[in-house]
Amino acid sequence: MDKARYLVEAHLEEGRSVSELSAMHGVHRSWIYKLLARYRAGGEEALAARSRRPRSCPHKASKEIEQVVVELRHELSRNGHDAGAHTIAYHLAKRFDHVPSVATIWRILKRNGLVEAQPQKRPKSSLIRFCAELPNQMWQADFTHWRLADGSEVEILNFEDDHSRLFLASDVYLTVTAQDVVSTFQKACDYHGYPASLLTDNGAVFTGHYRGGKVLLESELERLGVVFKNSRPYHPQTCGKVERLHQTLKKYLAKQRPAKTLDELQHQLDTFRDYYNNIRPHRALDGCTPLQAFEARVKAKPSKPIENPHFRVRKDKVDKTGRVTLRHDSRLHHIALGRAHKGRRVTILVADLDIRVVDEEGEVIRQLTLDPSRNYQPLGST
């Protein structure tokens, strides 16, 4: 027996007063009088608990809005884009003057069975977020694997700005080499300026310090005055932003027709990068696009001014005496590398008088400043 029926029967059957029942059971007298009126009008069935839901809700989202929310959810998911409530609200604002709150959109999605519970996720309060203060203060770089339509594996090299999440560059290669890293890095710098620092993991194409050497990227960053940072081994969370970018990119690619060639995959990467930077609102940026966040503040710069020397790249083979040749101002110079390298294929990178000789694995064999007055550059010279 519920409380309402008990109070009614206590008054009608036992003759106990409304005041007595109110004081004894901690309820207001007016509620008991309402129960009695309902009982006399409809019997015991009228005493059942009634819904407190209002008969009308003037600010409730219209059927049209609800339908568009569901359609946007399916469209964004089908194209491999983020389809959360924040993103849907961003797209709704382009169609309607009055847009429901993010919470309302989430409830619409849940009501239509489009939200799956994810109890395995860590609560947001447990996360510590690190972010550069300015655009170009720090970039993150890493490469990830993908497969073409025929099953052959390729590698995608990505660069991202830590502050604004701007997708700086995305290039596909059969296998990423040290030279590819510098090439993509330089291309990103041509569009967005040079960063003050660069963060990568300890991949062989990024660093050679654990092998006691130096790869092309390290040498290039040193020349430019860009601070080079490496993540802790086996700790991908340090490069978490670019790792998360890999996940978002692969979600998009999985919804596209499998690319048959590198050029076709590169076109897909370029299309996604344009959408990511210019159209997709980013939750970590309070709904701004990465490009808006990148352009909103002054840009950080390397610690020393960037010069623009004359660049040249030359392929060569180390001769039997352990030397390679290079012409400067119409004069031929011989650069000593050591007999241990004879017969090796090398790449000579020239920036005016700054010379670097790199092997096929990207290891810097020798770095020197050319002395134009000497035909022979011995090993002891720097």
PDB file of N, CA, C and O in Angstrom, residues 4 7-9 11-12 18 29-48 50:
ATOM      1  N   ALA A   4      -0.210   7.510  -0.356  1.00  0.00           N
ATOM      2  CA  ALA A   4      -1.432   8.242  -0.699  1.00  0.00           C
ATOM      3  C   ALA A   4      -2.677   7.449  -0.295  1.00  0.00           C
ATOM      4  O   ALA A   4      -3.613   7.998   0.315  1.00  0.00           O
ATOM      5  N   LEU A   7      -3.136   7.361   3.564  1.00  0.00           N
ATOM      6  CA  LEU A   7      -3.677   8.590   4.151  1.00  0.00           C
ATOM      7  C   LEU A   7      -5.178   8.721   3.907  1.00  0.00           C
ATOM      8  O   LEU A   7      -5.943   9.143   4.795  1.00  0.00           O
ATOM      9  N   VAL A   8      -5.586   8.359   2.684  1.00  0.00           N
ATOM     10  CA  VAL A   8      -7.011   8.455   2.362  1.00  0.00           C
ATOM     11  C   VAL A   8      -7.820   7.492   3.234  1.00  0.00           C
ATOM     12  O   VAL A   8      -8.861   7.864   3.818  1.00  0.00           O
ATOM     13  N   GLU A   9      -7.375   6.248   3.335  1.00  0.00           N
ATOM     14  CA  GLU A   9      -8.127   5.260   4.121  1.00  0.00           C
ATOM     15  C   GLU A   9      -8.083   5.575   5.611  1.00  0.00           C
ATOM     16  O   GLU A   9      -9.054   5.320   6.349  1.00  0.00           O
ATOM     17  N   HIS A  11      -8.118   8.473   6.908  1.00  0.00           N
ATOM     18  CA  HIS A  11      -9.094   9.539   7.159  1.00  0.00           C
ATOM     19  C   HIS A  11     -10.540   9.040   7.016  1.00  0.00           C
ATOM     20  O   HIS A  11     -11.381   9.315   7.885  1.00  0.00           O
ATOM     21  N   LEU A  12     -10.788   8.249   5.944  1.00  0.00           N
ATOM     22  CA  LEU A  12     -12.159   7.829   5.692  1.00  0.00           C
ATOM     23  C   LEU A  12     -12.590   6.649   6.558  1.00  0.00           C
ATOM     24  O   LEU A  12     -13.734   6.619   7.050  1.00  0.00           O
ATOM     25  N   VAL A  18      -7.459  15.393   9.232  1.00  0.00           N
ATOM     26  CA  VAL A  18      -6.407  15.765   8.274  1.00  0.00           C
ATOM     27  C   VAL A  18      -5.218  16.391   8.998  1.00  0.00           C
ATOM     28  O   VAL A  18      -4.061  16.126   8.672  1.00  0.00           O
ATOM     29  N   ARG A  29      -1.196  19.600   4.677  1.00  0.00           N
ATOM     30  CA  ARG A  29      -2.633  19.286   4.692  1.00  0.00           C
ATOM     31  C   ARG A  29      -3.253  19.436   3.316  1.00  0.00           C
ATOM     32  O   ARG A  29      -4.148  18.668   2.954  1.00  0.00           O
ATOM     33  N   SER A  30      -2.772  20.420   2.547  1.00  0.00           N
ATOM     34  CA  SER A  30      -3.372  20.645   1.231  1.00  0.00           C
ATOM     35  C   SER A  30      -3.213  19.415   0.329  1.00  0.00           C
ATOM     36  O   SER A  30      -4.087  19.130  -0.499  1.00  0.00           O
ATOM     37  N   TRP A  31      -2.070  18.697   0.500  1.00  0.00           N
ATOM     38  CA  TRP A  31      -1.870  17.503  -0.329  1.00  0.00           C
ATOM     39  C   TRP A  31      -2.872  16.414   0.026  1.00  0.00           C
ATOM     40  O   TRP A  31      -3.400  15.725  -0.836  1.00  0.00           O
ATOM     41  N   ILE A  32      -3.169  16.283   1.328  1.00  0.00           N
ATOM     42  CA  ILE A  32      -4.150  15.279   1.751  1.00  0.00           C
ATOM     43  C   ILE A  32      -5.536  15.628   1.183  1.00  0.00           C
ATOM     44  O   ILE A  32      -6.274  14.747   0.712  1.00  0.00           O
ATOM     45  N   TYR A  33      -5.909  16.923   1.215  1.00  0.00           N
ATOM     46  CA  TYR A  33      -7.192  17.334   0.648  1.00  0.00           C
ATOM     47  C   TYR A  33      -7.248  17.043  -0.853  1.00  0.00           C
ATOM     48  O   TYR A  33      -8.294  16.653  -1.384  1.00  0.00           O
ATOM     49  N   LYS A  34      -6.121  17.212  -1.569  1.00  0.00           N
ATOM     50  CA  LYS A  34      -6.094  16.896  -3.000  1.00  0.00           C
ATOM     51  C   LYS A  34      -6.301  15.401  -3.222  1.00  0.00           C
ATOM     52  O   LYS A  34      -7.010  14.978  -4.151  1.00  0.00           O
ATOM     53  N   LEU A  35      -5.673  14.583  -2.365  1.00  0.00           N
ATOM     54  CA  LEU A  35      -5.827  13.134  -2.492  1.00  0.00           C
ATOM     55  C   LEU A  35      -7.283  12.722  -2.276  1.00  0.00           C
ATOM     56  O   LEU A  35      -7.831  11.858  -2.982  1.00  0.00           O
ATOM     57  N   LEU A  36      -7.906  13.347  -1.286  1.00  0.00           N
ATOM     58  CA  LEU A  36      -9.302  13.014  -1.014  1.00  0.00           C
ATOM     59  C   LEU A  36     -10.199  13.401  -2.193  1.00  0.00           C
ATOM     60  O   LEU A  36     -11.109  12.642  -2.573  1.00  0.00           O
ATOM     61  N   ALA A  37      -9.927  14.565  -2.794  1.00  0.00           N
ATOM     62  CA  ALA A  37     -10.729  15.002  -3.934  1.00  0.00           C
ATOM     63  C   ALA A  37     -10.524  14.064  -5.126  1.00  0.00           C
ATOM     64  O   ALA A  37     -11.489  13.721  -5.830  1.00  0.00           O
ATOM     65  N   ARG A  38      -9.310  13.622  -5.342  1.00  0.00           N
ATOM     66  CA  ARG A  38      -9.031  12.714  -6.457  1.00  0.00           C
ATOM     67  C   ARG A  38      -9.688  11.358  -6.219  1.00  0.00           C
ATOM     68  O   ARG A  38     -10.226  10.734  -7.144  1.00  0.00           O
ATOM     69  N   TYR A  39      -9.692  10.914  -4.977  1.00  0.00           N
ATOM     70  CA  TYR A  39     -10.301   9.623  -4.659  1.00  0.00           C
ATOM     71  C   TYR A  39     -11.819   9.661  -4.876  1.00  0.00           C
ATOM     72  O   TYR A  39     -12.404   8.731  -5.441  1.00  0.00           O
ATOM     73  N   ARG A  40     -12.441  10.757  -4.457  1.00  0.00           N
ATOM     74  CA  ARG A  40     -13.884  10.857  -4.616  1.00  0.00           C
ATOM     75  C   ARG A  40     -14.278  10.965  -6.089  1.00  0.00           C
ATOM     76  O   ARG A  40     -15.361  10.521  -6.485  1.00  0.00           O
ATOM     77  N   ALA A  41     -13.343  11.534  -6.914  1.00  0.00           N
ATOM     78  CA  ALA A  41     -13.655  11.704  -8.335  1.00  0.00           C
ATOM     79  C   ALA A  41     -13.345  10.462  -9.159  1.00  0.00           C
ATOM     80  O   ALA A  41     -14.070  10.141 -10.110  1.00  0.00           O
ATOM     81  N   GLY A  42     -12.310   9.731  -8.800  1.00  0.00           N
ATOM     82  CA  GLY A  42     -11.902   8.606  -9.653  1.00  0.00           C
ATOM     83  C   GLY A  42     -11.586   7.321  -8.953  1.00  0.00           C
ATOM     84  O   GLY A  42     -11.099   6.366  -9.590  1.00  0.00           O
ATOM     85  N   GLY A  43     -11.809   7.239  -7.646  1.00  0.00           N
ATOM     86  CA  GLY A  43     -11.542   5.995  -6.940  1.00  0.00           C
ATOM     87  C   GLY A  43     -10.046   5.778  -6.697  1.00  0.00           C
ATOM     88  O   GLY A  43      -9.234   6.705  -6.777  1.00  0.00           O
ATOM     89  N   GLU A  44      -9.695   4.503  -6.386  1.00  0.00           N
ATOM     90  CA  GLU A  44      -8.314   4.191  -6.034  1.00  0.00           C
ATOM     91  C   GLU A  44      -7.338   4.445  -7.198  1.00  0.00           C
ATOM     92  O   GLU A  44      -6.179   4.787  -6.973  1.00  0.00           O
ATOM     93  N   GLU A  45      -7.785   4.255  -8.428  1.00  0.00           N
ATOM     94  CA  GLU A  45      -6.890   4.458  -9.568  1.00  0.00           C
ATOM     95  C   GLU A  45      -6.412   5.903  -9.648  1.00  0.00           C
ATOM     96  O   GLU A  45      -5.310   6.186 -10.121  1.00  0.00           O
ATOM     97  N   ALA A  46      -7.243   6.826  -9.155  1.00  0.00           N
ATOM     98  CA  ALA A  46      -6.870   8.239  -9.222  1.00  0.00           C
ATOM     99  C   ALA A  46      -5.761   8.593  -8.240  1.00  0.00           C
ATOM    100  O   ALA A  46      -5.181   9.679  -8.323  1.00  0.00           O
ATOM    101  N   LEU A  47      -5.448   7.671  -7.307  1.00  0.00           N
ATOM    102  CA  LEU A  47      -4.405   7.944  -6.327  1.00  0.00           C
ATOM    103  C   LEU A  47      -2.999   7.600  -6.831  1.00  0.00           C
ATOM    104  O   LEU A  47      -2.013   7.895  -6.167  1.00  0.00           O
ATOM    105  N   ALA A  48      -2.901   6.937  -7.984  1.00  0.00           N
ATOM    106  CA  ALA A  48      -1.592   6.560  -8.537  1.00  0.00           C
ATOM    107  C   ALA A  48      -0.761   7.814  -8.804  1.00  0.00           C
ATOM    108  O   ALA A  48      -1.293   8.884  -9.117  1.00  0.00           O
ATOM    109  N   ARG A  50       1.303  10.671 -10.410  1.00  0.00           N
ATOM    110  CA  ARG A  50       1.142  11.321 -11.700  1.00  0.00           C
ATOM    111  C   ARG A  50       2.468  11.922 -12.173  1.00  0.00           C
ATOM    112  O   ARG A  50       3.314  12.321 -11.369  1.00  0.00           O
TER     113      ARG A  50
END
